[in-house]
Short mmCIF file of C-alpha atoms in Angstrom, two decimals:
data_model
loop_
_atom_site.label_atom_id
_atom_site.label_comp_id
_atom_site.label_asym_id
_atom_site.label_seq_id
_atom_site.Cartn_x
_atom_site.Cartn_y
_atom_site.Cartn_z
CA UNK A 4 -2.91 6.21 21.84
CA UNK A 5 -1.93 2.72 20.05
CA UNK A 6 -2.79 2.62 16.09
CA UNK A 7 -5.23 -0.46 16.25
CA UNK A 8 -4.60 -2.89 13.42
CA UNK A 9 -7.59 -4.79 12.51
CA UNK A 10 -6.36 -8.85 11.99
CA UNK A 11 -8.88 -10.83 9.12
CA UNK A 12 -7.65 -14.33 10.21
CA UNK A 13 -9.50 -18.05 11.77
CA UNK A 14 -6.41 -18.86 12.49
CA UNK A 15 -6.35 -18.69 16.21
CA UNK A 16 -2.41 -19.25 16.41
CA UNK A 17 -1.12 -16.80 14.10
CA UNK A 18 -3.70 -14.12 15.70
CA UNK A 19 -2.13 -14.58 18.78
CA UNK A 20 1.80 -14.66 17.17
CA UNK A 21 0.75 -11.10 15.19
CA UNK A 22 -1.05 -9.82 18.64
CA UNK A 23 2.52 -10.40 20.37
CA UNK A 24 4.20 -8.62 17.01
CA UNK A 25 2.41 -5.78 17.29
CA UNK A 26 1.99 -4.96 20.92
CA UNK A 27 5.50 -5.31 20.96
CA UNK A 28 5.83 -2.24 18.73
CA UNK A 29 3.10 -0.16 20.24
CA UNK A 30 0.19 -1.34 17.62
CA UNK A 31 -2.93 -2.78 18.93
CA UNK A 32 -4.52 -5.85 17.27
CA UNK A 33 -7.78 -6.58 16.79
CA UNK A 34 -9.61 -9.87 15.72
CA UNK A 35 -11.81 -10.00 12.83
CA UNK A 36 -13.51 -13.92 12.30
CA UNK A 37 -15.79 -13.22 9.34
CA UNK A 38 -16.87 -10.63 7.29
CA UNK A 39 -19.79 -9.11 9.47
CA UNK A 40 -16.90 -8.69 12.19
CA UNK A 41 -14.87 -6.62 9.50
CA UNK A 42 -18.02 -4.27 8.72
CA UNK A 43 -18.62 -3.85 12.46
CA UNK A 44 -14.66 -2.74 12.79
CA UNK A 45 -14.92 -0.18 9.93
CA UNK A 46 -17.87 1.43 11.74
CA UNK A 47 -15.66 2.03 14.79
CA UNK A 48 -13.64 4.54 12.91
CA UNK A 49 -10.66 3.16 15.74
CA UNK A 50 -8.67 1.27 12.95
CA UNK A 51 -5.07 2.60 10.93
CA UNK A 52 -4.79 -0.43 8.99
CA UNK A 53 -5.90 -4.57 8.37
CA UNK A 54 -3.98 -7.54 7.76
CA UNK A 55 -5.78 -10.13 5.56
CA UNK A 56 -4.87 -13.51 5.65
CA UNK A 57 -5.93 -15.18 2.73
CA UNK A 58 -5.01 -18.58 3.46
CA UNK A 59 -7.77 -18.31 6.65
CA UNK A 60 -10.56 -16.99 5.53
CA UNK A 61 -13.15 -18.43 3.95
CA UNK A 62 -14.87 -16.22 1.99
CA UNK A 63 -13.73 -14.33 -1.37
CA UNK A 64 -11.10 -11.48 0.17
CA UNK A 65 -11.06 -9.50 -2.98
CA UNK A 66 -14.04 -8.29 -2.28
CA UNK A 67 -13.30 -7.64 1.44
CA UNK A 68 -10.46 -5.57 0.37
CA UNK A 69 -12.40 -3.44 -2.07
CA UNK A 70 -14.75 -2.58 1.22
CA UNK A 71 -12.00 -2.18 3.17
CA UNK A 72 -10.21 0.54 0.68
CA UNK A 73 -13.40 2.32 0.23
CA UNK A 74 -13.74 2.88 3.60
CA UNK A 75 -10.02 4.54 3.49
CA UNK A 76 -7.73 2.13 4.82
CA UNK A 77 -4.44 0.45 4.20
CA UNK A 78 -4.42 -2.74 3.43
CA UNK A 79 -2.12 -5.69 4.07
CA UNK A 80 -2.24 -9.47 3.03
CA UNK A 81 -0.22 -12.42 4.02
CA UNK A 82 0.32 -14.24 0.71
CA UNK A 83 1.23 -17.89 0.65
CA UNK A 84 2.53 -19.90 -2.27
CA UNK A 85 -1.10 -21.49 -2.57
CA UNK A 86 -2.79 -18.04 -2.67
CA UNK A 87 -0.43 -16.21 -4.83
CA UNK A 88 -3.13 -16.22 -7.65
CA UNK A 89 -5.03 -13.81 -5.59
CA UNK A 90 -2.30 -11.57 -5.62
CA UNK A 91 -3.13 -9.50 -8.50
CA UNK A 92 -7.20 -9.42 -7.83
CA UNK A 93 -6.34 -7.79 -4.56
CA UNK A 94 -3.76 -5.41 -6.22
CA UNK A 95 -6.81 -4.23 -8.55
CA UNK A 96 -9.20 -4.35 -5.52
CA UNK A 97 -6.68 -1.55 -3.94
CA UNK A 98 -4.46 -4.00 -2.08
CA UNK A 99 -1.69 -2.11 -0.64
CA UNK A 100 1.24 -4.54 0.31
CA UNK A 101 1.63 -8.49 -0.03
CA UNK A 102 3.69 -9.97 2.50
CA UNK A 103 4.77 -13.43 1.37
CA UNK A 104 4.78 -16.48 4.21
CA UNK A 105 6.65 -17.66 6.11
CA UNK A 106 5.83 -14.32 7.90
CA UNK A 107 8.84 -12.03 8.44
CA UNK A 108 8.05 -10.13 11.15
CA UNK A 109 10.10 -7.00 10.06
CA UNK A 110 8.55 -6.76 6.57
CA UNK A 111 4.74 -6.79 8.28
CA UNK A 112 6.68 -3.85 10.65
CA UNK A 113 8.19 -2.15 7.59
CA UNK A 114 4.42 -1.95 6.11
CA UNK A 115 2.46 -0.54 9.31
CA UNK A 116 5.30 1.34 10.71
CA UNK A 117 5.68 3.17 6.71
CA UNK A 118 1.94 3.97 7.25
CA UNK A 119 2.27 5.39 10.46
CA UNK A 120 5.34 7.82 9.34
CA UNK A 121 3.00 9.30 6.67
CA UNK A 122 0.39 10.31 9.52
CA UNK A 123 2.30 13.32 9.46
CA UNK A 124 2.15 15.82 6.43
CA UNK A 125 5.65 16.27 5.19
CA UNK A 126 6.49 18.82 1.97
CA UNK A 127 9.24 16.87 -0.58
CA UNK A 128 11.14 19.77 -1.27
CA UNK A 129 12.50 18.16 -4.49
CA UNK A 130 9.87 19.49 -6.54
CA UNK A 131 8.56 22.56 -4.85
CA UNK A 132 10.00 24.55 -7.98
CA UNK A 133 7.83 22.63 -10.43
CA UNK A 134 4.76 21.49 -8.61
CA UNK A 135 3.44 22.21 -4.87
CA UNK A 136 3.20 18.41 -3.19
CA UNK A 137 2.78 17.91 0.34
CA UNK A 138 2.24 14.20 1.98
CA UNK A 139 -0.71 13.91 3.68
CA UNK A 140 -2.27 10.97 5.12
CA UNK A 141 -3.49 8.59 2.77
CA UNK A 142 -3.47 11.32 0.41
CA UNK A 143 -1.33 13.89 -1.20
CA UNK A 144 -1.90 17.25 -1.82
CA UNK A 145 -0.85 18.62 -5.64
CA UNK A 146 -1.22 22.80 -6.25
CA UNK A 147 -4.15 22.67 -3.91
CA UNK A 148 -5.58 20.07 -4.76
CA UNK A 149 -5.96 16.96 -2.57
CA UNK A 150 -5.88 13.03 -4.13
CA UNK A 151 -6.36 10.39 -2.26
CA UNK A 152 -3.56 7.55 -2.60
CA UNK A 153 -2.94 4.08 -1.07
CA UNK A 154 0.40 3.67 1.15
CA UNK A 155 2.18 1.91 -2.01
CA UNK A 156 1.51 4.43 -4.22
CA UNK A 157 2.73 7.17 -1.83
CA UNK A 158 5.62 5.20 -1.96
CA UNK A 159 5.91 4.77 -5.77
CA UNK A 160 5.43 8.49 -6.15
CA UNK A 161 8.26 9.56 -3.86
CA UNK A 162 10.80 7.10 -5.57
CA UNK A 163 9.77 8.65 -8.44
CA UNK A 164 9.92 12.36 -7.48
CA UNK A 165 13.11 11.80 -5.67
CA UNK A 166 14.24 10.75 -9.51
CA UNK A 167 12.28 13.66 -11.28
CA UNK A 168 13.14 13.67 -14.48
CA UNK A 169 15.49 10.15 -14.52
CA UNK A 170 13.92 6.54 -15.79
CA UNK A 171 13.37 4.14 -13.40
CA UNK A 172 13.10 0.80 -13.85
CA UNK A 173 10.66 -1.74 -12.76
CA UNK A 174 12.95 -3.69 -10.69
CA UNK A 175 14.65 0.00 -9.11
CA UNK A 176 11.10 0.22 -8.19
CA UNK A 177 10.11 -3.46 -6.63
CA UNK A 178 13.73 -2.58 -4.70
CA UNK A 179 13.43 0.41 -3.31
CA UNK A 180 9.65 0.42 -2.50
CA UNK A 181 8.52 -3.15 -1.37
CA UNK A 182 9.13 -4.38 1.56
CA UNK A 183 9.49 -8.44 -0.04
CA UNK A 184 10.70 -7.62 -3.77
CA UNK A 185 11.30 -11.07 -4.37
CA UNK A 186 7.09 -11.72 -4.20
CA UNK A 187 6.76 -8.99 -6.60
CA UNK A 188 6.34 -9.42 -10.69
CA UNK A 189 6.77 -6.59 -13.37
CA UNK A 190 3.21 -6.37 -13.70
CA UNK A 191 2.45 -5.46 -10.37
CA UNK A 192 4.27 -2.47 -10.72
CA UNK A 193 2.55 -1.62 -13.97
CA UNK A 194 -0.65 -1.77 -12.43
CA UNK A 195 0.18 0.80 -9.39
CA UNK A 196 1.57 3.30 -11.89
CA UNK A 197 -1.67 2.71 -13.88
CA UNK A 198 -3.78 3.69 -10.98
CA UNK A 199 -1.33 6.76 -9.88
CA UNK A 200 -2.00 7.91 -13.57
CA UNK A 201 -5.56 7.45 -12.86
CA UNK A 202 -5.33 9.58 -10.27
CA UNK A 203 -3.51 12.40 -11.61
CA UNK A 204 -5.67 12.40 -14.94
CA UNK A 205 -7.34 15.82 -13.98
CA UNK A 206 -3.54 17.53 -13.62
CA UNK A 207 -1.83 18.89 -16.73
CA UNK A 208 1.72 19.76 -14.51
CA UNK A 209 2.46 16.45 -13.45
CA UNK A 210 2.76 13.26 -15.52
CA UNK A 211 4.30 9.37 -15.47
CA UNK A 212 5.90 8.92 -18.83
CA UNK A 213 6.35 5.68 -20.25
CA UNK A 214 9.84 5.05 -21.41
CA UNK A 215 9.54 2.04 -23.75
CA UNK A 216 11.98 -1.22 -22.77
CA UNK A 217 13.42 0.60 -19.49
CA UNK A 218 10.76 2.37 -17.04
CA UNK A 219 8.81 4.87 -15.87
CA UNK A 220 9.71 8.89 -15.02
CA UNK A 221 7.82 11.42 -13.42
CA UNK A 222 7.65 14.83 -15.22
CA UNK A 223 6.55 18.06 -13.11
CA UNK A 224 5.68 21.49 -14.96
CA UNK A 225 5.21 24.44 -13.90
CA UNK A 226 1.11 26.03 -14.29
#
């Protein structure tokens, strides 16, 4: 069965481009026109993940994406150079990946097709001697215990426990885990290691340290 993608756009002609996208790689799209159309979609319980595009819609999509990650899905927006202001209130509303326009069709591919290789749960052996982590969907699961995570932050926290122990940089990070590093700033980074810590606050054997003037590294123990 095709992962539906639920499409936030009134922009009839780029609906119908991102339709031809996606069918092309085995995704189905769906049109959403307004925000009652979005609610009505995350009733279905059919969708794997939504595109915004916040240069056609007309209400506030901050908001939309807040509903939209409460309700457990990933989230993608198409960011122009007009709405790249938004940017960071959709990163704190649990935005998952900006893709800048023009639209490359292979980053918006990277994005959904990354989502739908985490459908499977996969151990990372790398730090099976320090902590028990398995990759879940949407989630991962740490000595038992389960935490729910966006597809970014998945991301992040591989690249970092792939590096256990070693700094890595900001911009190691913007490379290896987004799709358009070029769109992405310093503190964008900070903020998705600020909600991973969030996350993690109840565990005492697994921490992101702060290395002052060069990065971030991830630090397992064992219980």
């Amino acid at each position: 069965m095709a992962a539906v993608i639920l499409v936030c756009s009134q922009n009839a002609e780029l609906y119908l481009l991102l339709a031809h996208i996606l069918r092309s790689e085995g995704f189905e799209a769906h049109l959403a026109v307004n925000d009652d159309d979005v609610v009505d979609a995350c009733a279905s319980g059919e969708l794997s993940a939504v595109i915004l595009d916040c240069a056609a819609w007309l209400s506030d999509v901050a908001p939309l994406c807040q509903l939209l990650k409460d309700s457990g899905l990933p989230v993608g927006a198409l960011i122009g150079e007009n709405t790249r202001t938004q940017h960071l209130q959709l990163i704190k509303a649990g935005l998952d990946e900006g893709i800048a326009r023009p639209l490359s069709p292979s980053k918006l591919l990277a994005f959904l097709q990354g989502i739908s290789s985490r459908s499977e749960v996969s151990p990372l052996p790398n730090c099976a001697a320090a902590a028990e982590i398995v990759f879940a969907t949407h989630a991962v699961v740490v000595s038992g215990k389960r935490i729910a995570l966006s597809p970014m932050e998945m991301r992040i926290l591989k690249f970092l426990l792939e590096r256990q122990g070693q700094i890595s940089t900001r911009a190691q990070l913007i490379e290896a885990v987004w799709p358009d590093p070029c769109a992405v700033e310093s503190r964008t980074v900070d903020v998705h290691i600020g909600r991973l810590r969030k996350a993690f606050s109840g565990l005492s054997n697994l921490r992101i340290r702060t290395v002052y003037g060069a990065g971030y590294a991830l630090e397992c123990h064992d219980l």
